[in-house]
Coordinates of C-alpha atoms in Angstrom, one line a residue:
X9 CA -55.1 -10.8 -2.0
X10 CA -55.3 -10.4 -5.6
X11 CA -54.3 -6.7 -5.4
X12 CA -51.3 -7.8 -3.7
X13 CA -50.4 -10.4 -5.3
X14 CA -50.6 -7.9 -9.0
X15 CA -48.6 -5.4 -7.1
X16 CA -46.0 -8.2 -6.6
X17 CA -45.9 -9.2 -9.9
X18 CA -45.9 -5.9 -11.2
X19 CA -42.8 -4.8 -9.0
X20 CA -41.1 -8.1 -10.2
X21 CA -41.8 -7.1 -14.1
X22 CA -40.3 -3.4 -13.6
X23 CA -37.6 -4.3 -11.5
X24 CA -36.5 -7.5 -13.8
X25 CA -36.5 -5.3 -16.6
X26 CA -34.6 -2.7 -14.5
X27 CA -31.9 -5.2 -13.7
X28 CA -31.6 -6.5 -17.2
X29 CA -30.8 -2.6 -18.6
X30 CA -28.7 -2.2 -15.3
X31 CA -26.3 -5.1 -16.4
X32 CA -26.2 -4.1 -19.6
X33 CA -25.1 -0.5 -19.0
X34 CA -22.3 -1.4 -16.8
X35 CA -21.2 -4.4 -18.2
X36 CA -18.3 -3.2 -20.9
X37 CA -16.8 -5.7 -23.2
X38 CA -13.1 -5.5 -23.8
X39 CA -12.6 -4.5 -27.4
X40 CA -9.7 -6.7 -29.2
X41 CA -6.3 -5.2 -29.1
X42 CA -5.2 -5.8 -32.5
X43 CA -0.9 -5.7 -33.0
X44 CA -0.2 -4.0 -36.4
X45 CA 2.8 -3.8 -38.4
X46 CA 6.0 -5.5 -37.8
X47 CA 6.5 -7.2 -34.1
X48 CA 9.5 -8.4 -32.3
X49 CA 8.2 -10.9 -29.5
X50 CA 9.5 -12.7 -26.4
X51 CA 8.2 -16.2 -26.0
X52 CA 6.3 -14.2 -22.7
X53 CA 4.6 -11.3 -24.7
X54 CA 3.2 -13.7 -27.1
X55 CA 1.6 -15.7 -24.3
X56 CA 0.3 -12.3 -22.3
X57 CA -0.9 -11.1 -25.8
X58 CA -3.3 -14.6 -25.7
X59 CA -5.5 -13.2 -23.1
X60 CA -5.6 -9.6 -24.6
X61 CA -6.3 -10.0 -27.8
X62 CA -7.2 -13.3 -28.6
X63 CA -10.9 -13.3 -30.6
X64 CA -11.9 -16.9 -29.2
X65 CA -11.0 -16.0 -25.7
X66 CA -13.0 -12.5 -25.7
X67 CA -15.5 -14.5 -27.2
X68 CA -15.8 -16.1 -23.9
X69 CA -16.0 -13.9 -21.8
X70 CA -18.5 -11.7 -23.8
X71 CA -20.4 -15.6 -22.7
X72 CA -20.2 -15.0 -19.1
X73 CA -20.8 -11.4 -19.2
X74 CA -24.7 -12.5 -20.5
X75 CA -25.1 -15.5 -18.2
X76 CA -24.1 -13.1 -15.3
X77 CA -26.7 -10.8 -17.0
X78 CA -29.6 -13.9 -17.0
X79 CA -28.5 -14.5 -13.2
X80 CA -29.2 -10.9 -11.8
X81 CA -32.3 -10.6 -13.8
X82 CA -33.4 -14.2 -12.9
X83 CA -31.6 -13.6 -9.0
X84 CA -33.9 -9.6 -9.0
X85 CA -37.2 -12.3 -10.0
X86 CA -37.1 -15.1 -7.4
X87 CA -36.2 -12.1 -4.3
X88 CA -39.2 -10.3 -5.6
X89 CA -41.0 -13.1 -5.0
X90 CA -39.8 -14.3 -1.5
X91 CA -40.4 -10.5 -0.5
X92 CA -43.7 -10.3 -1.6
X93 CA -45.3 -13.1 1.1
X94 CA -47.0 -14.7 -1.8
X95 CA -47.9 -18.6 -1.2
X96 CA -49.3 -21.9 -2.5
X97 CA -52.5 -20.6 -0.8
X98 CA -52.6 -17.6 -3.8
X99 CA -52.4 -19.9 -6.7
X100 CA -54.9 -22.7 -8.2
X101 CA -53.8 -26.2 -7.6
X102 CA -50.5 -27.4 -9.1
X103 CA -49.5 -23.4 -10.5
X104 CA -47.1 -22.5 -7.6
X105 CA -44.9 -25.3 -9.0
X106 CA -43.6 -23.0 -11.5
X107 CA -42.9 -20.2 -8.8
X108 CA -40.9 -22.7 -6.9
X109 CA -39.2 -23.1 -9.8
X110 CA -38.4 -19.7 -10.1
X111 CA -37.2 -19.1 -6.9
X112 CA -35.5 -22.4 -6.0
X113 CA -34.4 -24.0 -9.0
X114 CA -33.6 -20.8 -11.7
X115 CA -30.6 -18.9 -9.7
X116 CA -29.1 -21.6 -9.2
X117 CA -28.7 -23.0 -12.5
X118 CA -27.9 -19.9 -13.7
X119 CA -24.7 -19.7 -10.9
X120 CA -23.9 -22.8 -12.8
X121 CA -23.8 -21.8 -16.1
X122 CA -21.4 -18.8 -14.8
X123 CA -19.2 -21.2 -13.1
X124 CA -19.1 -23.5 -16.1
X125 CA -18.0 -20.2 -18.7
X126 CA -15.6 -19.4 -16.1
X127 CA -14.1 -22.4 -16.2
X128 CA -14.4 -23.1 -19.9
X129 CA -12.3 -19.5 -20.7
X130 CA -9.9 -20.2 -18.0
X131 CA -9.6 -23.8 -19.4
X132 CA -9.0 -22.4 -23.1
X133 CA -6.9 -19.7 -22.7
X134 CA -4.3 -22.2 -20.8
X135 CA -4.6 -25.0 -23.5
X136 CA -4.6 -21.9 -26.5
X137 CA -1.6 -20.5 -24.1
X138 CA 0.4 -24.3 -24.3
X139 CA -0.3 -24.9 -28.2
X140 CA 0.9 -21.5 -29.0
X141 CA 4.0 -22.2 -26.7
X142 CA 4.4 -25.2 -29.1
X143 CA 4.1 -23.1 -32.2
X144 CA 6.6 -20.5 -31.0
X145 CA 9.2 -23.0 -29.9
X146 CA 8.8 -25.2 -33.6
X147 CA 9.3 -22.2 -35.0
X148 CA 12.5 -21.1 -33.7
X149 CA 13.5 -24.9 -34.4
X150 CA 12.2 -25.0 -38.1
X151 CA 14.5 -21.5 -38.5
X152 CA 17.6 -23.0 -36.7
X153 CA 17.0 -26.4 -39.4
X154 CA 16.4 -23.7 -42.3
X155 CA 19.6 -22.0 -41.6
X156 CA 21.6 -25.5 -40.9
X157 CA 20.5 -27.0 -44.2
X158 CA 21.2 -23.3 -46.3
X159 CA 25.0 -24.0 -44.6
X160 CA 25.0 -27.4 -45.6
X161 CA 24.1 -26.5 -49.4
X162 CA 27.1 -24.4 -49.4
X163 CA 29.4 -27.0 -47.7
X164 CA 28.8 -29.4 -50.9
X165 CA 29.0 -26.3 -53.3
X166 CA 32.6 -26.1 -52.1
X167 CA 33.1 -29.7 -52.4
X168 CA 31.5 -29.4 -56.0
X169 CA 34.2 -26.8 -56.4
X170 CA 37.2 -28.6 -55.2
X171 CA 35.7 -31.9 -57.2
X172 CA 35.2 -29.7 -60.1
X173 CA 39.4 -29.1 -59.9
X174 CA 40.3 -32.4 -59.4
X175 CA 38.1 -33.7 -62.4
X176 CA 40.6 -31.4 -64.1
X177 CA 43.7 -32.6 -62.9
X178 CA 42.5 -36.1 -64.1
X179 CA 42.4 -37.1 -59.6
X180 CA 38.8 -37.7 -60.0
X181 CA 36.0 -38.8 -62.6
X182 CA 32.5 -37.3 -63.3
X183 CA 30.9 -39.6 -61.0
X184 CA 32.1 -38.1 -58.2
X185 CA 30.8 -34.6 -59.0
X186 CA 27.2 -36.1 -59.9
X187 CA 27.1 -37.7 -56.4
X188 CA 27.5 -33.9 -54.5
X189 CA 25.0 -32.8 -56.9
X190 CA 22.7 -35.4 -56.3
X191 CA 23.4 -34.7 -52.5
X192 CA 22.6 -30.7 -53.3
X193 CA 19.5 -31.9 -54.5
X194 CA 18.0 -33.7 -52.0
X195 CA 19.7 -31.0 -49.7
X196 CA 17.6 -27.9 -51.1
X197 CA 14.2 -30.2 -51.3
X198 CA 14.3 -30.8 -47.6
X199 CA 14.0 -27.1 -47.2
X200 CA 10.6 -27.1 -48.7
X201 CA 9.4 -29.4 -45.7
X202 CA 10.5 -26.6 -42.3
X203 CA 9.9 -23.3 -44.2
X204 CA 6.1 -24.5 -44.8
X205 CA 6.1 -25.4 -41.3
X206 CA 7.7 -22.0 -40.3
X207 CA 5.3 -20.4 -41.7
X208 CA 2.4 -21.9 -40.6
X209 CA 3.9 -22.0 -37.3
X210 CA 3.9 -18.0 -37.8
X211 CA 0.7 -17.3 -39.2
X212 CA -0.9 -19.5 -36.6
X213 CA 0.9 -17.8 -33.6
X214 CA -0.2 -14.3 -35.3
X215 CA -4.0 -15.9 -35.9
X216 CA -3.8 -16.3 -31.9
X217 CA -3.1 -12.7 -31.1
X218 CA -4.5 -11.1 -33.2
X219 CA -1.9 -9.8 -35.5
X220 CA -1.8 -8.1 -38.8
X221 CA -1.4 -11.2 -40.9
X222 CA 0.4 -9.0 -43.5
X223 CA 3.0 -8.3 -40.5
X224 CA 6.7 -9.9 -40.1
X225 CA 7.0 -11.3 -37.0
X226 CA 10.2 -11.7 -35.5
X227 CA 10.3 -14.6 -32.5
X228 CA 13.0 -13.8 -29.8
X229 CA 15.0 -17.0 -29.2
X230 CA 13.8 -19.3 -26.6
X231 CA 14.6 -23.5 -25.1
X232 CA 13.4 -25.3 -22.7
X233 CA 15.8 -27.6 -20.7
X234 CA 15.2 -31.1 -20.1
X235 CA 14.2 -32.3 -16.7
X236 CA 12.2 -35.9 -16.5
X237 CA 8.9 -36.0 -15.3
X238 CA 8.6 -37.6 -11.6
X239 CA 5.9 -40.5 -12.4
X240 CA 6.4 -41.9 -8.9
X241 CA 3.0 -42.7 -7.7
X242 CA 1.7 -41.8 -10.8
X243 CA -1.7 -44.2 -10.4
X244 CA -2.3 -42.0 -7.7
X245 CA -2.0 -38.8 -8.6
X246 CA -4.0 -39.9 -11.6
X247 CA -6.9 -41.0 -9.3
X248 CA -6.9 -38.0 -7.2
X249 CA -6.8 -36.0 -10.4
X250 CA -10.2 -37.7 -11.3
X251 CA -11.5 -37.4 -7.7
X252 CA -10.9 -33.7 -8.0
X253 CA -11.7 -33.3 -11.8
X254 CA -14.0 -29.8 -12.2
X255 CA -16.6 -32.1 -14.8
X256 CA -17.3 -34.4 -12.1
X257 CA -18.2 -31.5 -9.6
X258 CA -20.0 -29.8 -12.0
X259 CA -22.1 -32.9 -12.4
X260 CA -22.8 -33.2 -8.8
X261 CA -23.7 -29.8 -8.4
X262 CA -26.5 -30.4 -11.9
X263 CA -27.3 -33.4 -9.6
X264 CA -28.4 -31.6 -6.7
X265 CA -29.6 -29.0 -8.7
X266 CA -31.7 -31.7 -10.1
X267 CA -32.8 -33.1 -7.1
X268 CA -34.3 -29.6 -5.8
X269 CA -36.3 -29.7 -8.8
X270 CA -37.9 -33.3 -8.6
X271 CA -38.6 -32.6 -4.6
X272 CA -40.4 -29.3 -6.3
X273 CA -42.9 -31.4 -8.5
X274 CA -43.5 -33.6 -5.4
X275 CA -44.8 -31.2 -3.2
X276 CA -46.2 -28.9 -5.5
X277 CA -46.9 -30.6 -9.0
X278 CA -50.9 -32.0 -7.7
X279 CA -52.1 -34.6 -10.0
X280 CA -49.5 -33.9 -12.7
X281 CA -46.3 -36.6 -12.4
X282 CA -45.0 -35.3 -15.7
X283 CA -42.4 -32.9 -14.5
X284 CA -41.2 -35.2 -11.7
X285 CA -40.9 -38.2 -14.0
X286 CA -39.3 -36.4 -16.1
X287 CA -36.8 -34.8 -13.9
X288 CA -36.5 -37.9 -12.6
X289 CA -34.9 -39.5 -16.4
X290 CA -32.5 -36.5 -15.9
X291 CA -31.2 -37.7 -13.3
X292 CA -30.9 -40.7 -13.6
X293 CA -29.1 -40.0 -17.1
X294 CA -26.7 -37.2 -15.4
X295 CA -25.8 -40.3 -12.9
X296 CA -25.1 -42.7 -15.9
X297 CA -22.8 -39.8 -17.2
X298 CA -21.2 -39.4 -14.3
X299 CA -19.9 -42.9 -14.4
X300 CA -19.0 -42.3 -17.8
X301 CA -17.5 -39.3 -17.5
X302 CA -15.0 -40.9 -15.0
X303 CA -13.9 -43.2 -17.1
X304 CA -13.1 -40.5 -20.1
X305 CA -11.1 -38.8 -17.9
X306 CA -9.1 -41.4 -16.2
X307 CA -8.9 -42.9 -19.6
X308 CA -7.4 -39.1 -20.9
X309 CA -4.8 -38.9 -18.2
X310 CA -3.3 -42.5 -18.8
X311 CA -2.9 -42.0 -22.4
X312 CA -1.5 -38.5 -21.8
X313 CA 0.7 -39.9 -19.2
X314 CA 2.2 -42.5 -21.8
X315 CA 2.4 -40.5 -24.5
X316 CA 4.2 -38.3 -22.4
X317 CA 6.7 -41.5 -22.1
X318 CA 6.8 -41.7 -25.8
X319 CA 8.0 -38.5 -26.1
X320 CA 10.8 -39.2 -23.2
X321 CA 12.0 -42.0 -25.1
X322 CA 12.1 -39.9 -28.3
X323 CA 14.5 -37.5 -26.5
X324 CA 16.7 -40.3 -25.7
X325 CA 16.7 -41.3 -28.7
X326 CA 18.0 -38.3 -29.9
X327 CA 20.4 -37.8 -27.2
X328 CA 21.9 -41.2 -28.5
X329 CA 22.0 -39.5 -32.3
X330 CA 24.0 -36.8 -31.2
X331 CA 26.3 -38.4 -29.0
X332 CA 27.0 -40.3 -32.6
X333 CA 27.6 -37.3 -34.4
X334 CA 29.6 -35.9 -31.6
X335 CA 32.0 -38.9 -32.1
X336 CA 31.9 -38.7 -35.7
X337 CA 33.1 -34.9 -35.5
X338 CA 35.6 -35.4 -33.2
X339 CA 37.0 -38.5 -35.1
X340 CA 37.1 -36.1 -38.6
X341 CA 38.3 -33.4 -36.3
X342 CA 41.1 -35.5 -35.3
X343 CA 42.3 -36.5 -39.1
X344 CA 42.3 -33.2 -40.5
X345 CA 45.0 -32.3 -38.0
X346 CA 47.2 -35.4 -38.8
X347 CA 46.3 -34.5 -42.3
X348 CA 44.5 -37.5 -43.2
X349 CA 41.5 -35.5 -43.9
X350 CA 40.6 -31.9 -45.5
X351 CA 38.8 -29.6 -43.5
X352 CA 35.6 -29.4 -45.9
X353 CA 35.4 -33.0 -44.2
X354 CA 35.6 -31.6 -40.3
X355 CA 32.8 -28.8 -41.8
X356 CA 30.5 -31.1 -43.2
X357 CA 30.5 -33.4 -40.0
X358 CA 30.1 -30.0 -37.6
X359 CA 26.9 -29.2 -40.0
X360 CA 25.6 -33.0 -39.3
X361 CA 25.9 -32.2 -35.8
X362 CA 24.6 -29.1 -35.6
X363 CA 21.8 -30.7 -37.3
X364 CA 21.2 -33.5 -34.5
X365 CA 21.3 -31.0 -31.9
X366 CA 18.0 -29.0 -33.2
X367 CA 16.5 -32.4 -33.6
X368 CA 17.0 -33.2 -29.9
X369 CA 16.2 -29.6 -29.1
X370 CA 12.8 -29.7 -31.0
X371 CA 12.7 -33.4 -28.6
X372 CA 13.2 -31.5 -25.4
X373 CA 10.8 -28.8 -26.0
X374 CA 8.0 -31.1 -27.1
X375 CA 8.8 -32.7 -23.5
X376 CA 8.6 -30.5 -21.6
X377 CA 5.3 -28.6 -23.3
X378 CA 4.0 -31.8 -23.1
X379 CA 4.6 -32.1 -19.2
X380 CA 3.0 -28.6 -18.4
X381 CA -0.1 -29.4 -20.4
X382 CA -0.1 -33.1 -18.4
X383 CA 0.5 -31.4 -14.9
X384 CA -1.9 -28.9 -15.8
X385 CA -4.7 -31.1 -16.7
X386 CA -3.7 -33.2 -13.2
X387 CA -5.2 -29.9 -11.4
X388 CA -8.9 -29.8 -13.8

């Protein structure tokens, strides 16, 4: 019995160390694509270019690639075992616990822990894939506001100039020019506040995939257009969202998990309660975190879901603002063809409006970034 029982754990030594060089020589880890030089990129490209070349994302999966590694090795161990027709009988009292262990408890964890990676890179790359999204479209907004407030300068430098003429033909006094200068001002410090955001907006999109930081990178234009979310029944979708969460799941599947491994140290564990006590704390903390754990994520998808409001009410809002402007334009518009007012006037009013728009365009695209990531995290 003790030959064959050395044999067995012989043949479960070689092979496990067999398996481990077998999933090491076949399992390849994608090398980072890096982009170099100067890029032109559709909103699309720089999403697809996430999962390519992204450093935290190939992290990840260089993560499941060794858990998958610890699961056939672990996997080869415990059907060595069951092969071998080894038994309690060939092991001193409370010792076959730990083969048990192996074979009942170990491969399944370790299924687990692959399942979990999985879902943790799958999970990233979306929410890496939605900030980026965010970064992109602020950055094609923070442009459109660079290049409104750059016309706007020039609109008051021709007022300056015509003020400048009428000073001279005594029409108006010097406090009329140092108003449009003041306005100039303030006009060219507001520029300070989008280019620093363009450029982080840049540098944090090029971070993501990997690009030559020293590279321009040139964003191809890109909107999204408003449609309301459809909160009918929104409690329930909220609580089937919970019921379906992956973190509760993966709790009950610890659980049972768990529950293999205390009914192991009942049967097998002779005169020794340790490991079952203990197992038995573990789950009874697991269960505590369940409930917990419910409540975080029910908690999460209500604030999400009125923040999401929030950000409806800000488009509004802004819809409101341009309708204003709108009016104003058309109202200046109107008196500069019954000559009441010059067409510097009619320009300055088309800038203001201009200007409203991107703000209710940078509204809308916060929206409805905001309602993927919430419907997406409805599905987890």
């Amino acid at each position: 019995m003790k030959n064959k029982l050395s044999a067995a754990i012989g043949l479960m030594l070689a092979l496990s160390i067999s398996s481990t060089c077998f999933a090491a020589n076949n399992s390849t880890i994608t090398p980072v694509n890096s982009i170099l030089g100067d890029a032109t990129l559709t909103l699309d490209q720089v999403l697809n270019d996430i999962e390519k070349n992204s450093v935290s994302i190939q992290t990840k999966d260089q993560k499941i690639l060794l858990y998958q590694r610890q699961f056939d090795r672990d996997n080869m161990n415990a059907a060595l075992i069951n092969n071998s027709g080894t038994s309690e009988a060939n092991y001193p009292s409370g010792q076959y616990v730990n083969i048990k262990l192996t074979t009942d408890v170990i491969p399944k964890a370790d299924e687990q822990n692959i399942k979990d990676a999985k879902h943790d890179k799958d999970d990233s790359l979306q929410n890496l894939k939605f900030s980026t999204e965010q970064q992109y479209l602020n950055a094609l907004t923070n442009e459109d506001q660079i290049n409104t407030i750059n016309d706007q300068i020039k609109n008051v430098d021709q007022q300056i100039a015509q003020t400048n003429v009428k000073i001279a033909n005594g029409q108006l006094t010097n406090n009329d020019l140092q108003s449009l200068q003041v306005q100039k001002s303030q006009l060219e410090a507001s520029l300070n506040q989008p280019k620093a955001q363009l450029q982080q907006n840049l540098l944090s999109i090029k971070q993501t995939i990997n690009m030559d930081l020293d590279g321009d990178l040139t964003l191809v234009p890109a909107e999204k257009s408003f449609v309301k979310y459809d909160d009918s029944n929104i409690e329930d979708k909220i609580n089937k969202a919970v019921d379906n969460n992956y973190n509760i799941s993966k709790i009950d599947n610890n659980l049972d998990i768990l529950r293999i491994k205390e009914d192991i140290y009942k049967q097998y564990s002779h005169n020794d309660a340790s490991g079952e006590v203990s197992t038995g704390l573990s789950i009874e903390d697991l269960e505590n975190s369940r409930t917990n754990t419910i409540l975080t994520i029910k908690t999460n998808l209500w604030n999400g879901y009125y923040g999401l409001k929030s950000l409806e009410d800000a488009v509004e809002t802004e819809q409101a603002k341009v309708a204003s402007a709108q009016s104003t334009y058309d109202t200046t518009e109107a008196k500069v063809q019954q000559g009441v007012a010059v067409q510097l006037q009619a320009d300055s009013a088309a800038l203001a409006l201009k200007s409203e728009k991107i703000n209710l365009k940078n509204a809308i695209n916060n929206y409805m970034v905001t309602v993927e990531q919430f419907e997406y995290n409805l599905t987890q």
